[in-house]
Amino acid sequence: MNQDITECQHFSNGNIIFQKIFTSLKKVDTLLFLCLVGFVTLIPLIFYPQVKSTFTMPKLLILRWISLASILLLTYKMYTERSFSYLKTRFLNYLSFYAIAVLLSTIFSVQIYASLFGTYGRFVGIFTLLNFLYLPFLAINVIKTKKQLHALITISIGIAFALAVFGLMQKYSDPDTSKWGAVFQKIVGNSKYWTQDPTDRVFGTVGHSNHFGAYLSFHVMLALGMLLMLKNWWKRILLGFSAVIMVMTVFGTASRGALLGLVAGAAVFALFTLKIIWPKNEKKGYSILAAFVGMLLILFILRGFLLEKAKTLNVVQRSLETIQFMREGNIPDRVSWWYSSWEMFKDRPIFGQGLSTFSEVYNGYRRRDYRVPENIQDTTTPEYAHMEFFDILATQGIVGIVFYFLLIGSVLLLLAKSVWKGKKSDQWVHLGILTALITYLGQVLLSFGVITTLIFFWLFLGIGIVAVFLDRSEEVQEKKIALGKKTVLIIACGVLFLSLAGFYFAFRHFEAEYYFRQAKQESKLGNFQQAWIYYQKTIYLMPYEYVYFHDYAEDLFNVTSEYITRSSDEQVSTLEKNFYEIVGVFMRAIEISPKQPYLHANLGLAYLTVSDIYGQLHRKEDAKKLYELGVQEYKNSIELGKNNPIYPYTLGYAYYKLNEFENAIPYLQMALEIRDPMKNIYYLLASSYFQIGDKVKALEWVQKAQEDDSETAEEHQLFKDIVGAGTDIDPEIETEIDTRTNL
């Protein structure tokens, strides 16, 4: 009898343990679902002005931490069940192939640091991209019911609606132009604190109007899908109102890419809507078609009035400016970048230049037709090709682009088939997800994804798979891999170690951005000693980000140049100490990113500046050595900065300021061959030729400088000096000379 009691106790204890494990696993599943909720809520909401990349790094930190937390939860589940389970789908095969492709692109990258950590400010290197690829896998293996699916989408729409309202408040937060401006300003903050003006182009909590518009357009389509699925009219009205507010805010962003994506998504939504409704209710289908035709007719009748009103929209004004720029014989900057992307691809067609290396290698492929109004492109290197597909082609090669399209195409095709032939109750949700993804793909025809938009794109690829499979549960195969106790323990320990390392690295990166921001602020306030401390902390935390090194060296150089007097030996000693640090930091930046021409140009400027100081102090050997090093760095910048006139111009101007006029002339002419006219090159050439005694050419160039009817005092004086020097004058222009000299 005692034996029976013992057996019953063992059975009871075992049952209790089983129930605890079951309850624990249910909690794990709930926490995993909350991780997905965290992605759709915290990512778009959070930003932190105390880090340099205010809208990127905080979101990236949240992405990494939530992802790592979910990995730990999945590992705990695996440890408890002694097995690893996942849904077997073709999509996961494509996901794995694409992951291998980007890993190979990173391994064979021309700039390994950029491929590992990503371009500064966007940070989409291999670690971040693999994190993105994890999101659809997580969604597929966490969402188990339609209730979870609908809840997640609804929460995401709710956050987007709230941010759209926030964006409209930003738009009308100027008390001078808006009746509610003072009230809105108290809620969203003073627009003058930002480097961009949200009253001109709304950027919400995403940081850039193009990407905020893309985020909202994505959710407009999700809202339409949910609206048509629901039967409750109050919920429909609320979702419809949310969609309208989001569309209004999209117009407030003035983003052409977001509007293009929205139009593409809406067009696909309309076509599928007719397909769904027409066979089941032909009369209703004709009514919808008649309403559409009627709307087009009204638009045609009111076209004059509507066009006049449309011209006041920021997005239309921007488009008209682009058209005018093209009429002047230019091509849009994006088109030039696309051509450059193609050349990058042709040079390295298999695995591309390397993940996230577009800005690193762009200057070697820069075209002369890359121009924007006011010529600000000379000091600007585009981060990406501004068409995601060209960017992938250039940086990941044919292998990357093929698996990318297979991956994306498999989801779009699956969703399209489901909408075409699926159950009516689920078609609308599937159509909302399908068109949301199309909206993103339409937007990146003119732009690229950032942390926020990429998270939603990759996450909803997985959600799209789940949405279809929840209706086809009989077709879904769950693969279960049994694991031994030792194997599970080893995997769990490995994952725990890597996760802790991941948490540490994520925070370390965030901390570097925080100190970088503080360094910039202290330098701006004139607290240079504190700024140097912050800079040193920044580069200690992230020793592979060349932007940190460059900005530290540049700030130190500017301060040294401004405050060191050239007559005191003590101050010269300080100069030398700073100078050696400046050179060392610049050289470290070049070591990390050797193909950025502006790094070489700035190092060259540092060399020549100190060389000039040494020359005035009669330290001729030191001056000569630094002079030669400076000239060589400028020549390096010219070689690397293909078709950019700023680099030959800078060296030519440096020679000019050093009174080496014969050396200045060929570099000034080199710049002019790339862009004519440019800055004050005509005057510099005229003055240089005059100084070396070639007065005929000097006269030719000074007259060219005077042709634009905006003659400067310097040009006028130079003209008088040339004529007064007895130059042989062409008889045809003697009258003009007499007129000018009498002025």
XYZ file of C-alpha atoms in Angstrom:
743
model
C 0.000 0.000 0.000
C 2.890 2.340 0.823
C 4.269 1.599 -2.620
C 0.944 2.650 -4.218
C 0.964 5.883 -2.226
C 4.537 6.598 -3.351
C 3.622 5.981 -7.015
C 0.604 8.290 -6.684
C 2.846 10.992 -5.208
C 5.332 10.597 -8.068
C 2.486 10.843 -10.583
C 1.090 13.900 -8.816
C 4.513 15.592 -8.696
C 5.081 14.830 -12.382
C 1.678 16.275 -13.266
C 2.434 19.440 -11.292
C 5.782 19.822 -13.062
C 4.093 19.290 -16.448
C 1.462 21.910 -15.640
C 4.154 24.380 -14.547
C 6.086 23.806 -17.767
C 2.885 24.170 -19.825
C 1.961 27.379 -17.998
C 5.519 28.645 -18.390
C 5.458 27.948 -22.137
C 2.147 29.773 -22.482
C 3.750 32.767 -20.781
C 6.707 32.502 -23.159
C 4.340 32.531 -26.150
C 2.623 35.612 -24.721
C 5.953 37.356 -24.184
C 7.026 36.508 -27.738
C 3.822 38.053 -29.065
C 4.496 41.125 -26.924
C 7.897 41.361 -28.635
C 6.063 41.775 -31.947
C 3.818 44.388 -30.323
C 6.966 46.142 -29.105
C 8.284 46.379 -32.661
C 5.130 48.034 -34.057
C 4.725 50.432 -31.123
C 8.116 51.402 -29.717
C 10.058 51.592 -32.990
C 7.972 54.348 -34.620
C 7.379 56.203 -31.353
C 10.834 56.495 -29.849
C 13.494 59.115 -30.529
C 16.106 60.722 -28.300
C 17.608 64.163 -29.069
C 20.626 63.553 -26.827
C 22.223 61.226 -29.389
C 23.590 62.496 -32.703
C 21.406 60.280 -34.893
C 18.295 61.283 -32.947
C 15.783 59.221 -34.920
C 17.924 56.235 -35.909
C 20.072 55.023 -33.046
C 17.292 54.860 -30.393
C 15.125 52.809 -32.787
C 18.068 50.584 -33.649
C 18.752 50.006 -29.947
C 15.114 48.978 -29.369
C 15.204 46.699 -32.435
C 18.330 44.952 -31.184
C 17.194 44.586 -27.590
C 13.712 43.278 -28.412
C 15.178 40.877 -30.976
C 17.717 39.573 -28.477
C 15.010 39.218 -25.818
C 12.881 37.172 -28.235
C 15.874 34.966 -29.074
C 16.367 34.263 -25.374
C 12.669 33.393 -25.051
C 12.833 31.039 -28.050
C 15.940 29.429 -26.549
C 14.164 28.935 -23.227
C 11.261 27.332 -25.070
C 13.645 25.056 -26.946
C 15.430 24.145 -23.697
C 12.138 23.290 -21.996
C 10.734 21.242 -24.897
C 14.079 19.620 -25.763
C 13.315 20.346 -29.411
C 13.298 23.126 -31.978
C 10.115 23.673 -33.986
C 9.493 25.931 -36.971
C 7.055 26.218 -39.860
C 8.455 24.696 -43.019
C 7.844 27.112 -45.901
C 9.507 27.927 -49.186
C 9.814 31.499 -47.947
C 12.228 30.430 -45.199
C 14.396 28.735 -47.824
C 14.575 31.978 -49.801
C 15.231 33.860 -46.567
C 18.180 31.570 -45.826
C 19.551 31.922 -49.370
C 19.336 35.722 -49.176
C 21.067 35.689 -45.778
C 23.919 33.680 -47.320
C 24.053 36.137 -50.249
C 24.477 39.193 -48.009
C 27.057 37.362 -45.900
C 29.080 36.639 -49.047
C 28.673 40.252 -50.125
C 30.113 41.286 -46.768
C 33.007 38.822 -46.933
C 34.030 40.076 -50.400
C 33.321 43.738 -49.623
C 35.654 46.489 -50.812
C 35.083 48.248 -47.474
C 34.595 45.714 -44.707
C 33.816 48.183 -41.910
C 30.944 49.749 -43.859
C 29.565 46.285 -44.608
C 29.767 45.290 -40.950
C 28.327 48.411 -39.333
C 26.581 50.231 -42.172
C 26.807 53.785 -43.459
C 26.868 56.342 -40.665
C 23.394 57.617 -39.815
C 21.622 54.603 -41.293
C 23.677 51.768 -39.766
C 22.312 48.999 -42.002
C 25.374 46.738 -42.033
C 25.352 42.951 -41.902
C 24.418 42.826 -38.205
C 21.371 45.034 -38.740
C 20.312 43.331 -41.971
C 20.465 39.862 -40.388
C 18.341 41.328 -37.598
C 15.791 42.389 -40.243
C 15.808 38.900 -41.760
C 15.077 37.460 -38.317
C 11.820 39.460 -38.049
C 9.733 37.490 -40.594
C 11.027 34.219 -39.110
C 9.892 35.415 -35.686
C 6.453 36.477 -36.943
C 5.888 33.159 -38.715
C 6.678 31.183 -35.576
C 4.911 33.399 -33.024
C 1.529 34.343 -34.520
C -0.745 31.321 -34.085
C -4.294 32.728 -34.391
C -6.245 35.230 -36.458
C -7.049 37.077 -33.266
C -3.335 37.732 -32.711
C -2.908 38.703 -36.366
C -5.766 41.203 -36.333
C -4.728 42.595 -32.958
C -1.168 43.234 -34.110
C -2.316 44.988 -37.297
C -4.875 47.067 -35.389
C -2.306 48.170 -32.811
C 0.102 49.131 -35.586
C -2.606 51.193 -37.338
C -3.494 52.886 -34.039
C 0.118 53.999 -33.490
C 0.377 55.233 -37.093
C -2.835 57.245 -36.677
C -1.545 58.840 -33.460
C 1.724 59.769 -35.198
C -0.190 61.167 -38.185
C -2.035 63.485 -35.798
C 1.321 64.383 -34.231
C 2.621 65.149 -37.734
C -0.288 67.470 -38.512
C 0.390 69.295 -35.252
C 4.005 69.697 -36.399
C 2.787 71.070 -39.708
C 0.669 73.747 -38.057
C 2.852 74.500 -35.022
C 3.942 77.966 -36.156
C 1.978 80.572 -34.141
C 2.583 83.173 -36.860
C 0.801 81.190 -39.579
C -1.622 78.938 -37.722
C -4.484 79.795 -35.360
C -3.692 76.725 -33.268
C 0.069 77.116 -33.648
C 0.766 78.116 -30.045
C -1.223 75.153 -28.704
C 0.390 72.656 -31.079
C 3.848 74.044 -30.344
C 3.442 73.205 -26.653
C 2.649 69.597 -27.611
C 5.199 68.905 -30.378
C 7.899 71.453 -29.484
C 9.286 74.470 -31.286
C 10.039 73.708 -34.940
C 13.083 76.030 -34.772
C 14.927 73.489 -32.635
C 15.204 71.066 -35.561
C 17.620 71.203 -38.483
C 14.595 70.579 -40.737
C 11.451 72.686 -40.624
C 8.431 70.432 -39.939
C 6.058 73.256 -40.842
C 7.482 72.976 -44.354
C 7.795 69.177 -44.596
C 6.500 67.017 -41.758
C 8.904 64.363 -40.433
C 7.037 63.170 -37.333
C 9.015 60.816 -35.120
C 10.834 59.112 -38.011
C 13.247 61.973 -38.680
C 12.800 62.511 -42.409
C 9.699 63.455 -44.337
C 10.282 60.853 -47.079
C 10.417 57.978 -44.615
C 7.628 59.285 -42.385
C 5.453 59.501 -45.490
C 6.400 55.933 -46.424
C 5.525 54.670 -42.930
C 2.092 56.335 -43.044
C 1.338 55.219 -46.623
C 2.089 51.648 -45.562
C -0.498 51.906 -42.793
C -3.134 53.553 -44.982
C -3.328 50.298 -46.947
C -3.439 48.175 -43.783
C -6.293 50.363 -42.491
C -8.272 49.922 -45.723
C -7.888 46.148 -45.533
C -9.082 46.013 -41.919
C -11.908 48.455 -42.652
C -13.448 46.211 -45.314
C -13.035 43.078 -43.198
C -14.877 44.402 -40.159
C -18.664 44.332 -39.866
C -18.947 46.885 -37.064
C -19.755 50.269 -38.626
C -18.279 52.292 -35.778
C -14.964 50.509 -36.191
C -15.174 51.032 -39.939
C -15.767 54.755 -39.481
C -12.832 54.991 -37.072
C -10.506 53.161 -39.465
C -11.719 55.288 -42.394
C -11.085 58.463 -40.409
C -7.609 57.185 -39.483
C -6.809 56.509 -43.151
C -7.925 60.025 -44.161
C -5.782 61.669 -41.453
C -2.789 59.564 -42.510
C -3.242 60.550 -46.170
C -3.424 64.222 -45.166
C -0.170 63.864 -43.261
C 1.459 62.087 -46.218
C 0.731 65.220 -48.262
C 2.236 67.233 -45.400
C 5.508 65.327 -45.839
C 5.678 66.466 -49.497
C 7.351 63.139 -50.263
C 7.046 62.160 -53.910
C 8.252 58.635 -53.176
C 5.615 58.128 -50.477
C 2.875 59.428 -52.772
C 4.086 57.210 -55.613
C 3.981 54.207 -53.293
C 0.518 55.191 -52.034
C -0.836 55.551 -55.570
C 0.660 52.179 -56.565
C -0.800 50.475 -53.498
C -4.204 52.142 -53.968
C -4.322 51.147 -57.655
C -3.655 47.487 -56.837
C -6.180 47.655 -53.995
C -8.842 49.050 -56.365
C -8.230 46.363 -59.019
C -8.445 43.513 -56.534
C -11.510 45.084 -54.915
C -13.331 44.946 -58.253
C -12.209 41.339 -58.713
C -13.553 40.390 -55.267
C -16.870 42.223 -55.555
C -17.818 41.853 -59.237
C -18.424 38.076 -59.481
C -20.476 38.046 -56.278
C -22.434 41.259 -56.797
C -22.301 42.488 -60.374
C -24.645 45.391 -59.645
C -22.394 46.591 -56.818
C -19.374 46.208 -59.098
C -20.983 48.394 -61.759
C -21.836 50.949 -59.059
C -18.205 51.128 -57.928
C -16.989 51.416 -61.524
C -19.575 54.135 -62.262
C -18.485 56.044 -59.145
C -14.864 55.813 -60.270
C -15.690 57.063 -63.776
C -17.819 59.839 -62.283
C -14.932 60.904 -60.044
C -12.615 61.055 -63.068
C -15.202 63.142 -64.931
C -15.510 65.606 -62.036
C -11.712 65.858 -61.857
C -11.604 66.576 -65.608
C -14.279 69.287 -65.366
C -12.573 70.954 -62.391
C -9.053 70.398 -63.710
C -8.223 74.111 -64.037
C -9.313 74.960 -60.501
C -7.695 71.843 -59.039
C -4.405 72.465 -60.843
C -4.216 75.995 -59.452
C -4.857 74.674 -55.952
C -2.376 71.843 -56.449
C 0.388 74.320 -57.275
C 0.269 75.544 -53.678
C 1.154 72.067 -52.377
C 4.783 71.652 -51.369
C 5.101 68.320 -53.178
C 3.866 69.909 -56.428
C 6.199 72.884 -56.044
C 9.142 70.536 -55.546
C 8.163 68.601 -58.658
C 7.821 71.800 -60.711
C 11.287 72.900 -59.558
C 12.682 69.544 -60.692
C 11.001 69.927 -64.098
C 12.446 73.435 -64.475
C 15.884 72.113 -63.507
C 15.578 69.468 -66.236
C 14.492 72.080 -68.795
C 17.769 73.882 -68.104
C 19.605 70.842 -69.464
C 20.194 68.917 -66.245
C 19.065 65.490 -65.145
C 17.687 64.732 -61.658
C 20.395 63.775 -59.180
C 18.789 60.355 -58.608
C 19.061 59.464 -62.280
C 22.777 60.237 -62.209
C 23.138 57.984 -59.139
C 21.305 55.168 -60.929
C 23.747 55.349 -63.833
C 26.624 55.270 -61.322
C 25.049 52.227 -59.647
C 25.022 50.386 -62.933
C 28.750 51.072 -63.408
C 29.430 49.805 -59.888
C 27.560 46.621 -60.706
C 29.434 46.082 -63.975
C 32.770 46.264 -62.140
C 31.746 43.663 -59.511
C 28.714 41.783 -60.859
C 28.656 38.647 -58.676
C 28.558 39.840 -55.051
C 28.621 43.583 -55.722
C 30.844 46.202 -54.127
C 29.858 45.005 -50.677
C 26.862 45.440 -48.426
C 26.187 49.086 -47.518
C 29.171 50.432 -49.487
C 27.402 52.744 -51.948
C 28.622 55.981 -50.360
C 32.068 54.474 -49.798
C 32.709 53.778 -53.481
C 30.410 56.336 -55.111
C 33.053 59.017 -55.645
C 34.956 56.697 -57.961
C 31.838 56.444 -60.152
C 30.571 60.014 -59.859
C 29.272 61.401 -63.152
C 29.611 64.962 -64.354
C 25.844 65.219 -64.756
C 25.317 64.900 -60.987
C 24.126 68.381 -60.199
C 21.513 69.997 -58.001
C 20.514 73.664 -57.764
C 23.187 75.875 -56.157
C 25.885 73.206 -56.727
C 25.737 71.842 -53.183
C 26.451 68.380 -54.626
C 30.190 69.128 -54.669
C 30.376 68.629 -50.916
C 27.710 65.899 -50.777
C 28.110 62.167 -51.229
C 24.781 60.316 -51.525
C 24.258 57.641 -48.883
C 22.432 55.339 -51.289
C 21.303 55.208 -54.898
C 17.821 56.449 -53.968
C 16.337 53.423 -55.640
C 16.648 50.416 -53.400
C 16.822 47.907 -56.255
C 19.748 49.678 -57.943
C 21.439 49.940 -54.570
C 21.088 46.202 -53.963
C 22.360 45.478 -57.470
C 25.437 47.679 -56.969
C 26.304 46.536 -53.442
C 25.101 42.908 -53.369
C 25.495 41.972 -57.026
C 23.433 39.618 -59.145
C 23.370 36.992 -56.385
C 21.873 39.418 -53.883
C 19.272 40.940 -56.224
C 18.059 37.545 -57.496
C 17.463 36.109 -54.026
C 15.962 39.402 -52.868
C 13.380 39.305 -55.662
C 12.703 35.601 -55.087
C 12.148 36.304 -51.412
C 9.859 39.306 -51.945
C 8.140 37.819 -54.971
C 7.228 34.617 -53.145
C 5.310 36.574 -50.500
C 3.597 38.926 -52.955
C 2.553 36.003 -55.162
C 1.232 34.018 -52.205
C -0.808 36.987 -50.982
C -2.077 37.813 -54.476
C -3.267 34.229 -55.018
C -4.949 34.253 -51.623
C -6.793 37.484 -52.431
C -7.754 36.201 -55.879
C -9.128 32.870 -54.738
C -9.398 33.059 -50.942
C -12.269 33.305 -48.489
C -14.117 36.605 -48.494
C -13.661 37.200 -44.751
C -9.886 37.004 -45.047
C -9.327 38.482 -48.485
C -9.417 42.058 -47.245
C -6.741 41.580 -44.575
C -4.531 39.808 -47.092
C -5.162 42.591 -49.621
C -4.239 45.224 -47.016
C -0.924 43.479 -46.296
C -0.227 42.931 -50.012
C -0.794 46.573 -50.925
C 1.112 47.822 -47.874
C 4.154 45.886 -49.101
C 3.597 47.243 -52.633
C 3.434 50.758 -51.173
C 6.878 50.285 -49.626
C 8.290 48.887 -52.885
C 6.798 51.824 -54.804
C 8.308 54.326 -52.416
C 11.824 52.892 -52.697
C 11.724 53.412 -56.464
C 12.701 56.988 -55.565
C 14.242 56.454 -52.146
C 15.472 53.769 -49.760
C 14.438 52.147 -46.505
C 15.537 53.285 -43.058
C 15.324 51.536 -39.685
C 11.608 52.277 -39.187
C 10.344 51.461 -42.673
C 12.615 48.441 -43.093
C 11.442 46.935 -39.814
C 7.815 47.162 -40.913
C 8.582 45.852 -44.394
C 10.462 42.767 -43.198
C 8.098 42.119 -40.299
C 5.017 42.255 -42.528
C 6.605 39.904 -45.039
C 6.420 37.322 -42.262
C 2.961 38.477 -41.194
C 1.800 38.094 -44.798
C 2.954 34.464 -44.798
C 1.185 33.869 -41.477
C -2.040 35.494 -42.713
C -2.221 33.075 -45.639
C -1.171 29.985 -43.680
C -3.759 30.579 -40.961
C -6.340 29.875 -43.681
C -4.446 26.836 -44.930
C -3.553 25.074 -41.724
C -3.887 21.706 -43.443
C -1.122 22.691 -45.901
C 1.340 23.900 -43.279
C 4.044 21.565 -42.069
C 5.697 22.162 -38.734
C 9.181 20.750 -38.651
C 10.343 19.541 -35.254
C 13.977 18.760 -34.548
C 14.551 16.672 -31.411
C 17.582 17.728 -29.383
C 19.539 15.891 -26.709
C 20.012 17.357 -23.273
C 23.693 18.166 -23.847
C 22.994 19.675 -27.278
C 20.251 21.877 -25.852
C 22.518 22.995 -23.014
C 25.374 23.862 -25.379
C 23.030 25.797 -27.690
C 21.406 27.591 -24.756
C 24.786 28.626 -23.330
C 25.974 29.776 -26.749
C 22.833 31.814 -27.360
C 23.022 33.315 -23.880
C 26.644 34.375 -24.424
C 25.942 35.845 -27.864
C 22.816 37.608 -26.600
C 24.693 39.208 -23.719
C 27.404 40.268 -26.153
C 24.692 41.647 -28.436
C 23.082 43.627 -25.613
C 26.495 45.030 -24.705
C 27.404 45.985 -28.284
C 23.996 47.612 -28.891
C 24.340 49.773 -25.802
C 27.992 50.552 -26.586
C 26.992 51.828 -30.043
C 24.199 53.897 -28.497
C 26.629 55.298 -25.916
C 29.060 56.327 -28.671
C 26.290 58.278 -30.392
C 25.422 59.941 -27.087
C 28.996 61.128 -26.512
C 29.290 62.197 -30.159
C 26.281 64.452 -29.677
C 27.717 65.901 -26.474
C 31.056 66.549 -28.214
C 29.309 68.478 -30.971
C 27.328 70.549 -28.490
C 30.330 71.380 -26.297
C 32.404 72.332 -29.328
C 29.646 74.619 -30.564
C 29.482 76.285 -27.130
C 33.257 76.789 -27.092
C 33.915 74.257 -24.305
C 36.679 72.605 -26.290
C 38.447 70.711 -23.534
C 35.202 68.975 -22.603
C 34.462 68.384 -26.301
C 37.817 66.593 -26.752
C 37.009 64.323 -23.788
C 33.677 63.391 -25.332
C 35.273 62.806 -28.740
C 37.848 60.476 -27.206
C 35.121 58.511 -25.437
C 33.245 58.259 -28.747
C 36.131 56.819 -30.729
C 37.022 54.484 -27.864
C 33.510 53.020 -27.901
C 33.259 52.761 -31.707
C 36.796 52.579 -33.147
C 35.598 51.551 -36.646
C 33.384 54.535 -37.527
C 35.414 56.968 -39.613
C 32.890 59.819 -39.224
C 33.721 60.050 -35.510
C 37.457 60.316 -36.221
C 36.987 62.814 -39.035
C 34.764 65.174 -37.046
C 37.104 65.024 -34.055
C 40.118 65.893 -36.213
C 38.217 68.598 -38.101
C 36.984 70.318 -34.934
C 40.432 70.145 -33.345
C 42.000 71.559 -36.520
C 39.497 74.434 -36.748
C 40.020 75.405 -33.126
C 43.803 75.147 -33.427
C 43.855 77.251 -36.610
C 41.642 79.918 -35.075
C 43.208 80.380 -31.664
C 46.938 79.741 -32.090
C 48.924 82.942 -32.620
C 51.913 82.441 -34.842
C 54.505 84.423 -32.945
C 54.639 82.779 -29.500
C 56.945 79.788 -29.063
C 54.674 78.411 -26.354
C 51.693 78.573 -28.678
C 53.648 76.985 -31.504
C 54.436 74.121 -29.129
C 50.714 73.711 -28.482
C 50.102 73.851 -32.210
C 52.576 71.058 -32.858
C 51.042 68.857 -30.171
C 47.567 69.372 -31.592
C 48.818 68.987 -35.130
C 50.287 65.540 -34.526
C 47.014 64.458 -32.942
C 45.029 65.909 -35.867
C 47.158 64.021 -38.378
C 46.923 60.787 -36.424
C 43.138 60.991 -36.140
C 42.704 61.904 -39.825
C 44.952 59.002 -40.823
C 42.893 56.606 -38.698
C 39.749 57.826 -40.486
C 41.464 57.197 -43.835
C 42.583 53.754 -42.690
C 38.950 52.869 -41.947
C 37.547 54.428 -45.134
C 40.379 54.890 -47.653
C 38.145 55.830 -50.610
C 36.541 58.971 -49.193
C 38.237 61.897 -51.007
C 37.215 64.549 -48.504
C 39.237 62.799 -45.783
C 42.391 63.196 -47.884
C 41.510 66.787 -48.808
C 41.037 67.794 -45.175
C 44.276 66.104 -44.157
C 45.968 67.967 -47.016
C 44.529 71.245 -45.757
C 45.922 70.533 -42.287
C 49.383 69.847 -43.719
C 49.422 73.021 -45.853
C 48.107 75.229 -43.053
C 50.845 74.177 -40.650
C 53.409 74.316 -43.466
C 52.495 77.968 -43.989
C 52.905 78.626 -40.245
C 56.310 76.945 -40.221
C 57.316 78.997 -43.227
C 56.541 82.225 -41.404
C 58.581 80.974 -38.467
C 61.505 80.300 -40.868
C 61.390 76.531 -40.235
C 61.947 75.847 -43.921
C 62.670 72.113 -43.763
C 59.561 71.398 -41.706
C 57.516 73.664 -43.951
C 58.737 71.928 -47.119
C 58.059 68.445 -45.767
C 54.510 69.277 -44.731
C 53.925 71.132 -47.989
C 54.831 68.024 -50.013
C 52.618 65.827 -47.837
C 49.725 68.272 -48.184
C 49.978 68.453 -51.963
C 50.096 64.657 -52.180
C 46.932 64.322 -50.071
C 45.150 66.832 -52.320
C 46.243 64.828 -55.361
C 44.883 61.702 -53.677
C 41.541 63.447 -53.203
C 41.451 64.402 -56.906
C 42.182 60.809 -57.923
C 39.486 59.418 -55.619
C 36.930 62.183 -56.232
C 36.303 61.475 -59.887
C 34.349 64.160 -61.754
C 34.050 66.334 -58.663
C 35.433 69.809 -59.434
C 35.758 70.785 -55.773
C 38.994 68.801 -55.321
C 41.055 70.179 -58.243
C 39.595 73.599 -57.465
C 40.724 73.328 -53.841
C 44.279 72.370 -54.784
C 44.384 75.076 -57.441
C 43.149 77.636 -54.938
C 45.710 76.442 -52.367
C 48.504 76.949 -54.914
C 47.056 80.368 -55.733
C 47.080 81.446 -52.073
C 50.705 80.256 -51.837
C 51.541 82.456 -54.875
C 52.428 79.358 -56.947
C 50.436 80.545 -59.935
C 51.947 78.222 -62.540
C 50.958 75.229 -60.407
C 47.491 76.670 -59.755
C 46.506 77.072 -63.426
C 46.282 73.389 -64.529
C 44.165 72.418 -61.500
C 41.824 75.355 -61.917
C 41.416 74.412 -65.578
C 40.837 70.780 -64.569
C 37.957 71.907 -62.342
C 36.585 74.045 -65.153
C 36.601 71.088 -67.541
C 34.263 69.282 -65.134
C 31.977 72.253 -64.487
C 31.845 75.508 -66.378
C 31.165 78.024 -64.883
C 32.208 77.336 -61.311
C 32.666 79.727 -58.420
C 35.340 82.396 -59.116
C 37.618 80.270 -61.313
C 37.584 82.775 -64.203
C 38.972 85.467 -61.915
C 41.561 83.126 -60.369
C 42.773 82.077 -63.820
C 42.926 85.696 -64.997
C 44.874 86.717 -61.904
C 47.221 83.710 -62.172
C 48.036 84.386 -65.828
C 48.576 88.065 -65.038
C 51.006 87.187 -62.246
C 53.109 84.971 -64.521
C 53.156 87.645 -67.233
C 50.719 86.161 -69.772
C 48.530 89.252 -70.059
C 46.673 88.140 -73.191
C 45.237 85.072 -71.478
C 44.689 87.110 -68.339
C 42.535 89.522 -70.352
C 40.580 86.664 -71.942
C 39.695 85.178 -68.557
C 38.858 88.457 -66.842
C 36.509 89.375 -69.681
C 34.877 85.974 -69.348
C 34.445 86.659 -65.648
C 32.706 89.957 -66.497
C 30.249 88.425 -68.968
C 27.577 87.596 -66.401
C 26.879 91.299 -65.684
C 27.783 90.864 -62.024
C 31.309 92.239 -62.140
C 33.043 92.394 -58.770
C 35.374 95.123 -57.593
C 38.274 92.638 -57.761
C 37.498 91.783 -61.384
C 37.207 95.442 -62.348
C 40.522 96.303 -60.687
C 42.252 93.342 -62.312
C 40.916 94.424 -65.703
C 42.350 97.907 -65.198
C 45.692 96.469 -64.059
C 45.921 94.239 -67.156
C 45.075 97.060 -69.562
C 47.423 99.423 -67.760
C 50.235 96.894 -68.139
C 50.460 97.402 -71.889
C 48.792 94.243 -73.110
C 48.385 93.819 -76.847
C 44.636 94.249 -77.292
C 42.459 92.746 -80.003
C 41.200 95.718 -82.077
C 37.641 94.376 -81.946
C 37.476 94.891 -78.172
C 39.349 98.220 -77.880
C 36.078 100.159 -77.649
C 34.825 97.932 -74.850
C 38.130 98.393 -72.987
C 37.890 102.175 -73.290
C 34.381 102.071 -71.922
C 35.364 99.893 -68.950
C 38.528 101.837 -68.065
C 36.537 105.075 -67.918
C 34.131 103.597 -65.344
